Amino acid sequence: MNARAVPALLAASLAMGGWAQVRAADVPGVHVQEPRAFGYSIGDVVLRVVTVDIPAGLDLDEASLPDSALRGRAIELRRLAHESSWRPGGRRHELKLEYQVLVSPPDVRTLELPPITLHLVPSSTGRNAPREQDLRVDAWPVTVSPLTPPEARTREGLGEFRPDRLPPLLDTTAARKRLLAYAAVAAVLLGYLGFVYLWLPWWAPYHRPFGVVWRSLRQGNTASAEQRREAFRRLHGALNQTAGRVVFESDIAAFVAEHPQFAGLREELAGFFRRSREQFFAAAVPAGDSADHDWLLRFCRACRDAERGTS
């Protein structure tokens, strides 16, 4: 080979290499760093990195970038980070796409990261301006596993049903104290009502003056003079207790006026004082018989009925 031809050949080789580099720089290129295709479950984040080399004269149409506002899919694009930098012969765009798994299938399921179509538009006008182009990034499969197996183990707490959780206990101390207080007040009121409307109506008739004397006379005897005098003393005491003072024979009219329930016993009261005078002040005490005892009982019972208001 001629020595003069060597430099010519070297110059031609350099020119061909430079022309090939220029032609390669004029062609858009896409490089995708795909995530692993397995081992995901609900909530996991999947990162996909797309690097696009665009020659001079073309620009990336940002309207063709994936939209992160779309919702309702099994795997959704949550975030898109777009970085642009200069490189020899054009620009480099790096897209970081974060997807999130939003489904928990009952069995292992294969989902797809959706395909991406990037639109390139010319950045200059003229006879030699490049034409519009589309760059496509194919879909990428990922498998999603369920959180739990389809059938839980037959162990306590892992079956299909679990026992109901008991409701939390409330502190009822204040309510119990109030209830006890209400019960105490109610018991006092009921006791008062029972005393007034039950006990007193039953107890009072048996403990009024003539009622007490009538029971003692009914169970006793007035055969002797001392027994008859004792009976008269008790009747005088009942009459005085009812009037609130000592009652004499001359006070019968005033006593009846103050106690109208005894109005029908005016004659019996006068007979009582007459018989009492004979018992205590007569020169000779009359001998007693069953008729006197029966009269005292009838008189005392009539006075008892009068003080009850039943005569």
CSV table of C-alpha atoms in Angstrom, one decimal:
chain,number,residue,atom,x,y,z
A,1,MET,CA,0.0,0.0,0.0
A,2,ASN,CA,1.2,3.5,-0.8
A,3,ALA,CA,2.4,5.5,2.2
A,4,ARG,CA,0.3,8.4,1.0
A,5,ALA,CA,-2.8,6.2,1.1
A,6,VAL,CA,-2.7,5.5,4.8
A,7,PRO,CA,-3.6,9.0,6.0
A,8,ALA,CA,-6.4,9.0,3.5
A,9,LEU,CA,-7.8,5.7,4.8
A,10,LEU,CA,-7.6,6.9,8.4
A,11,ALA,CA,-9.4,10.1,7.5
A,12,ALA,CA,-12.1,8.2,5.8
A,13,SER,CA,-12.5,5.8,8.7
A,14,LEU,CA,-12.8,8.8,11.2
A,15,ALA,CA,-15.4,10.4,9.0
A,16,MET,CA,-17.5,7.3,8.7
A,17,GLY,CA,-17.4,6.8,12.5
A,18,GLY,CA,-18.4,10.4,13.1
A,19,TRP,CA,-21.2,10.1,10.6
A,20,ALA,CA,-22.5,6.9,12.3
A,21,GLN,CA,-22.4,8.7,15.8
A,22,VAL,CA,-24.3,11.6,14.4
A,23,ARG,CA,-26.9,9.3,12.8
A,24,ALA,CA,-27.3,7.4,16.1
A,25,ALA,CA,-27.7,10.7,18.0
A,26,ASP,CA,-30.5,11.7,15.6
A,27,VAL,CA,-32.6,8.6,16.6
A,28,PRO,CA,-34.7,8.7,19.8
A,29,GLY,CA,-34.0,6.0,22.3
A,30,VAL,CA,-35.9,4.5,25.2
A,31,HIS,CA,-34.4,2.5,28.1
A,32,VAL,CA,-36.7,1.0,30.8
A,33,GLN,CA,-35.6,-0.2,34.2
A,34,GLU,CA,-38.4,-2.6,35.0
A,35,PRO,CA,-39.2,-3.7,38.6
A,36,ARG,CA,-39.3,-7.3,39.7
A,37,ALA,CA,-42.3,-9.2,38.4
A,38,PHE,CA,-43.3,-11.1,41.6
A,39,GLY,CA,-43.7,-10.9,45.4
A,40,TYR,CA,-46.2,-8.0,45.7
A,41,SER,CA,-49.3,-7.7,48.0
A,42,ILE,CA,-51.8,-4.9,48.6
A,43,GLY,CA,-50.3,-1.6,49.5
A,44,ASP,CA,-46.8,-2.3,48.0
A,45,VAL,CA,-45.2,0.4,45.8
A,46,VAL,CA,-43.8,-0.6,42.4
A,47,LEU,CA,-41.1,1.7,40.9
A,48,ARG,CA,-40.6,1.9,37.1
A,49,VAL,CA,-37.9,4.1,35.6
A,50,VAL,CA,-38.1,5.1,31.9
A,51,THR,CA,-35.1,7.0,30.3
A,52,VAL,CA,-35.8,8.7,27.0
A,53,ASP,CA,-33.0,10.2,24.8
A,54,ILE,CA,-34.4,12.7,22.4
A,55,PRO,CA,-32.2,14.2,19.6
A,56,ALA,CA,-32.0,17.9,18.9
A,57,GLY,CA,-35.0,19.2,17.0
A,58,LEU,CA,-37.5,17.2,18.9
A,59,ASP,CA,-39.3,17.8,22.2
A,60,LEU,CA,-41.3,15.6,24.5
A,61,ASP,CA,-45.0,16.4,24.5
A,62,GLU,CA,-45.8,16.5,28.2
A,63,ALA,CA,-49.5,16.0,27.5
A,64,SER,CA,-48.6,12.4,26.5
A,65,LEU,CA,-47.1,11.6,30.0
A,66,PRO,CA,-49.1,9.2,32.1
A,67,ASP,CA,-51.8,10.8,34.2
A,68,SER,CA,-51.5,10.2,38.0
A,69,ALA,CA,-55.0,11.4,38.7
A,70,LEU,CA,-56.7,8.3,37.3
A,71,ARG,CA,-58.3,6.2,40.0
A,72,GLY,CA,-60.2,3.0,40.3
A,73,ARG,CA,-57.7,0.5,39.0
A,74,ALA,CA,-56.2,-2.5,40.7
A,75,ILE,CA,-52.7,-0.9,40.4
A,76,GLU,CA,-52.6,2.9,40.2
A,77,LEU,CA,-50.0,5.5,39.3
A,78,ARG,CA,-49.5,7.5,42.5
A,79,ARG,CA,-46.6,9.7,41.6
A,80,LEU,CA,-44.7,10.7,38.5
A,81,ALA,CA,-41.3,12.4,38.8
A,82,HIS,CA,-40.0,14.0,35.5
A,83,GLU,CA,-36.4,15.1,35.2
A,84,SER,CA,-34.8,16.6,32.1
A,85,SER,CA,-31.1,17.1,31.4
A,86,TRP,CA,-28.9,18.0,28.4
A,87,ARG,CA,-26.8,15.4,26.7
A,88,PRO,CA,-24.6,15.6,23.6
A,89,GLY,CA,-26.8,15.9,20.5
A,90,GLY,CA,-30.1,16.4,22.4
A,91,ARG,CA,-31.8,16.0,25.8
A,92,ARG,CA,-32.4,13.2,28.2
A,93,HIS,CA,-35.7,12.8,30.0
A,94,GLU,CA,-36.0,10.5,33.0
A,95,LEU,CA,-39.4,9.4,34.2
A,96,LYS,CA,-39.9,7.8,37.6
A,97,LEU,CA,-43.3,6.2,37.9
A,98,GLU,CA,-44.5,5.0,41.3
A,99,TYR,CA,-47.4,2.5,41.2
A,100,GLN,CA,-49.3,1.2,44.2
A,101,VAL,CA,-51.1,-2.2,44.4
A,102,LEU,CA,-54.7,-1.6,45.6
A,103,VAL,CA,-56.1,-5.1,45.4
A,104,SER,CA,-55.8,-8.2,47.5
A,105,PRO,CA,-57.0,-11.1,45.4
A,106,PRO,CA,-58.0,-14.5,46.9
A,107,ASP,CA,-55.4,-16.2,44.7
A,108,VAL,CA,-52.1,-15.2,43.1
A,109,ARG,CA,-53.1,-12.7,40.3
A,110,THR,CA,-51.0,-11.2,37.5
A,111,LEU,CA,-51.5,-7.5,36.9
A,112,GLU,CA,-49.9,-5.2,34.3
A,113,LEU,CA,-48.2,-1.9,34.5
A,114,PRO,CA,-50.0,-0.1,31.7
A,115,PRO,CA,-48.1,0.6,28.4
A,116,ILE,CA,-46.9,4.1,27.8
A,117,THR,CA,-46.9,6.0,24.5
A,118,LEU,CA,-44.7,9.1,24.5
A,119,HIS,CA,-45.3,11.7,21.7
A,120,LEU,CA,-42.4,13.6,20.3
A,121,VAL,CA,-43.0,16.9,18.5
A,122,PRO,CA,-40.5,19.0,16.4
A,123,SER,CA,-39.1,21.9,18.2
A,124,SER,CA,-38.1,23.8,15.0
A,125,THR,CA,-39.7,24.5,11.6
A,126,GLY,CA,-37.9,24.3,8.3
A,127,ARG,CA,-37.2,22.0,5.4
A,128,ASN,CA,-35.1,19.7,7.4
A,129,ALA,CA,-37.2,19.7,10.6
A,130,PRO,CA,-37.8,16.1,11.9
A,131,ARG,CA,-41.3,14.6,11.9
A,132,GLU,CA,-43.5,13.8,14.8
A,133,GLN,CA,-42.8,10.4,16.4
A,134,ASP,CA,-44.3,8.1,19.0
A,135,LEU,CA,-42.2,6.0,21.4
A,136,ARG,CA,-44.0,3.1,23.0
A,137,VAL,CA,-43.1,1.4,26.3
A,138,ASP,CA,-44.8,-2.0,26.6
A,139,ALA,CA,-46.8,-3.2,29.5
A,140,TRP,CA,-45.0,-5.1,32.3
A,141,PRO,CA,-46.5,-7.9,34.3
A,142,VAL,CA,-46.4,-8.1,38.1
A,143,THR,CA,-47.9,-10.8,40.3
A,144,VAL,CA,-49.9,-10.0,43.5
A,145,SER,CA,-50.4,-12.5,46.3
A,146,PRO,CA,-53.3,-12.5,48.8
A,147,LEU,CA,-52.6,-11.4,52.4
A,148,THR,CA,-53.9,-14.6,53.8
A,149,PRO,CA,-54.5,-18.1,52.4
A,150,PRO,CA,-57.9,-18.8,51.0
A,151,GLU,CA,-58.7,-21.2,53.9
A,152,ALA,CA,-57.5,-20.3,57.4
A,153,ARG,CA,-56.1,-23.0,59.7
A,154,THR,CA,-58.5,-24.8,61.9
A,155,ARG,CA,-56.9,-23.4,65.1
A,156,GLU,CA,-58.6,-21.3,67.7
A,157,GLY,CA,-58.7,-17.7,66.5
A,158,LEU,CA,-57.9,-18.6,62.9
A,159,GLY,CA,-61.2,-20.0,61.7
A,160,GLU,CA,-63.9,-18.4,59.6
A,161,PHE,CA,-65.7,-17.0,62.6
A,162,ARG,CA,-64.4,-15.5,65.8
A,163,PRO,CA,-66.3,-15.1,69.0
A,164,ASP,CA,-68.0,-11.8,69.6
A,165,ARG,CA,-66.0,-9.3,71.6
A,166,LEU,CA,-67.6,-8.5,74.9
A,167,PRO,CA,-68.7,-4.8,75.2
A,168,PRO,CA,-66.6,-2.6,77.5
A,169,LEU,CA,-67.9,-2.4,81.1
A,170,LEU,CA,-69.1,1.0,82.2
A,171,ASP,CA,-68.5,2.4,85.7
A,172,THR,CA,-71.9,2.3,87.4
A,173,THR,CA,-70.8,3.5,90.8
A,174,ALA,CA,-72.5,6.9,90.6
A,175,ALA,CA,-75.7,5.3,89.2
A,176,ARG,CA,-75.8,2.7,91.9
A,177,LYS,CA,-75.4,5.4,94.6
A,178,ARG,CA,-78.2,7.5,93.1
A,179,LEU,CA,-80.4,4.4,92.9
A,180,LEU,CA,-79.7,3.6,96.6
A,181,ALA,CA,-80.5,7.2,97.5
A,182,TYR,CA,-83.7,7.1,95.6
A,183,ALA,CA,-84.6,3.8,97.2
A,184,ALA,CA,-83.9,5.2,100.7
A,185,VAL,CA,-86.2,8.2,100.0
A,186,ALA,CA,-88.8,6.0,98.6
A,187,ALA,CA,-88.6,3.7,101.6
A,188,VAL,CA,-89.1,6.6,104.0
A,189,LEU,CA,-92.0,7.9,102.0
A,190,LEU,CA,-93.6,4.4,101.8
A,191,GLY,CA,-93.1,3.9,105.5
A,192,TYR,CA,-94.7,7.3,106.3
A,193,LEU,CA,-97.7,6.5,104.0
A,194,GLY,CA,-98.0,3.0,105.6
A,195,PHE,CA,-97.8,4.5,109.1
A,196,VAL,CA,-100.5,7.1,108.3
A,197,TYR,CA,-102.9,5.1,106.2
A,198,LEU,CA,-102.4,1.6,107.5
A,199,TRP,CA,-100.8,1.5,111.0
A,200,LEU,CA,-102.6,4.4,112.6
A,201,PRO,CA,-106.1,3.4,111.4
A,202,TRP,CA,-105.5,-0.1,112.8
A,203,TRP,CA,-103.7,0.9,115.9
A,204,ALA,CA,-105.7,4.0,117.0
A,205,PRO,CA,-109.1,2.2,117.6
A,206,TYR,CA,-107.4,-0.2,119.9
A,207,HIS,CA,-105.6,2.4,121.9
A,208,ARG,CA,-108.3,5.1,122.3
A,209,PRO,CA,-109.4,5.6,125.9
A,210,PHE,CA,-112.7,3.8,125.9
A,211,GLY,CA,-111.3,1.0,123.6
A,212,VAL,CA,-108.6,0.1,126.2
A,213,VAL,CA,-111.1,0.2,129.0
A,214,TRP,CA,-113.7,-1.9,127.1
A,215,ARG,CA,-111.1,-4.7,126.5
A,216,SER,CA,-110.1,-4.7,130.2
A,217,LEU,CA,-113.8,-4.9,131.3
A,218,ARG,CA,-114.6,-7.6,128.8
A,219,GLN,CA,-111.8,-9.8,130.1
A,220,GLY,CA,-112.3,-8.9,133.8
A,221,ASN,CA,-115.1,-9.3,136.5
A,222,THR,CA,-117.0,-6.8,138.6
A,223,ALA,CA,-118.5,-9.2,141.2
A,224,SER,CA,-116.9,-7.5,144.2
A,225,ALA,CA,-117.3,-3.9,145.2
A,226,GLU,CA,-113.6,-3.1,144.7
A,227,GLN,CA,-113.7,-4.5,141.2
A,228,ARG,CA,-116.7,-2.4,140.4
A,229,ARG,CA,-115.1,0.7,141.8
A,230,GLU,CA,-112.0,0.0,139.7
A,231,ALA,CA,-114.2,-0.3,136.6
A,232,PHE,CA,-115.8,3.0,137.4
A,233,ARG,CA,-112.4,4.6,138.0
A,234,ARG,CA,-111.2,3.4,134.5
A,235,LEU,CA,-114.3,4.7,132.9
A,236,HIS,CA,-113.9,8.1,134.6
A,237,GLY,CA,-110.3,8.1,133.4
A,238,ALA,CA,-111.3,7.4,129.8
A,239,LEU,CA,-113.9,10.2,130.0
A,240,ASN,CA,-111.4,12.7,131.4
A,241,GLN,CA,-108.7,11.7,128.8
A,242,THR,CA,-111.2,12.2,126.0
A,243,ALA,CA,-112.3,15.6,127.3
A,244,GLY,CA,-108.8,16.7,128.3
A,245,ARG,CA,-109.9,17.6,131.8
A,246,VAL,CA,-111.9,16.2,134.7
A,247,VAL,CA,-115.6,15.8,133.8
A,248,PHE,CA,-118.3,16.0,136.4
A,249,GLU,CA,-122.0,15.3,136.1
A,250,SER,CA,-122.7,19.0,135.6
A,251,ASP,CA,-120.3,19.0,132.6
A,252,ILE,CA,-122.2,16.5,130.5
A,253,ALA,CA,-123.8,19.2,128.3
A,254,ALA,CA,-120.4,20.9,127.7
A,255,PHE,CA,-118.7,17.6,127.0
A,256,VAL,CA,-121.4,16.6,124.4
A,257,ALA,CA,-121.1,20.0,122.8
A,258,GLU,CA,-117.3,19.6,122.5
A,259,HIS,CA,-117.6,15.9,121.3
A,260,PRO,CA,-120.8,15.6,119.2
A,261,GLN,CA,-120.2,11.9,118.6
A,262,PHE,CA,-121.3,11.3,122.2
A,263,ALA,CA,-124.6,13.2,121.7
A,264,GLY,CA,-126.6,10.0,121.6
A,265,LEU,CA,-125.2,8.9,124.9
A,266,ARG,CA,-126.4,11.8,127.0
A,267,GLU,CA,-128.8,9.6,129.1
A,268,GLU,CA,-126.2,6.9,129.5
A,269,LEU,CA,-123.6,9.4,130.7
A,270,ALA,CA,-126.1,10.7,133.3
A,271,GLY,CA,-126.8,7.1,134.4
A,272,PHE,CA,-123.1,6.5,134.6
A,273,PHE,CA,-122.5,9.4,137.0
A,274,ARG,CA,-125.5,8.4,139.1
A,275,ARG,CA,-124.3,4.8,139.4
A,276,SER,CA,-120.7,6.1,140.1
A,277,ARG,CA,-122.0,8.3,142.9
A,278,GLU,CA,-123.8,5.4,144.5
A,279,GLN,CA,-120.6,3.3,144.3
A,280,PHE,CA,-118.3,5.8,145.9
A,281,PHE,CA,-120.5,8.0,148.1
A,282,ALA,CA,-123.6,6.0,149.2
A,283,ALA,CA,-123.9,5.0,152.8
A,284,ALA,CA,-124.4,1.4,151.9
A,285,VAL,CA,-122.7,0.1,148.7
A,286,PRO,CA,-125.2,-1.8,146.7
A,287,ALA,CA,-124.4,-5.4,146.0
A,288,GLY,CA,-123.3,-6.1,142.5
A,289,ASP,CA,-124.9,-8.6,140.1
A,290,SER,CA,-124.5,-9.7,136.5
A,291,ALA,CA,-126.9,-7.0,135.4
A,292,ASP,CA,-124.5,-4.2,136.6
A,293,HIS,CA,-121.6,-5.9,134.9
A,294,ASP,CA,-123.5,-6.2,131.6
A,295,TRP,CA,-124.6,-2.5,131.9
A,296,LEU,CA,-121.0,-1.4,132.3
A,297,LEU,CA,-120.0,-3.4,129.3
A,298,ARG,CA,-122.8,-2.0,127.2
A,299,PHE,CA,-122.0,1.6,128.3
A,300,CYS,CA,-118.3,1.2,127.7
A,301,ARG,CA,-118.8,-0.4,124.3
A,302,ALA,CA,-121.2,2.4,123.3
A,303,CYS,CA,-118.6,4.9,124.3
A,304,ARG,CA,-116.0,3.0,122.3
A,305,ASP,CA,-118.2,3.0,119.2
A,306,ALA,CA,-118.9,6.7,119.6
A,307,GLU,CA,-115.2,7.6,119.9
A,308,ARG,CA,-114.6,5.5,116.7
A,309,GLY,CA,-117.5,7.3,114.9
A,310,THR,CA,-119.3,4.0,114.2
A,311,SER,CA,-122.3,4.4,116.6
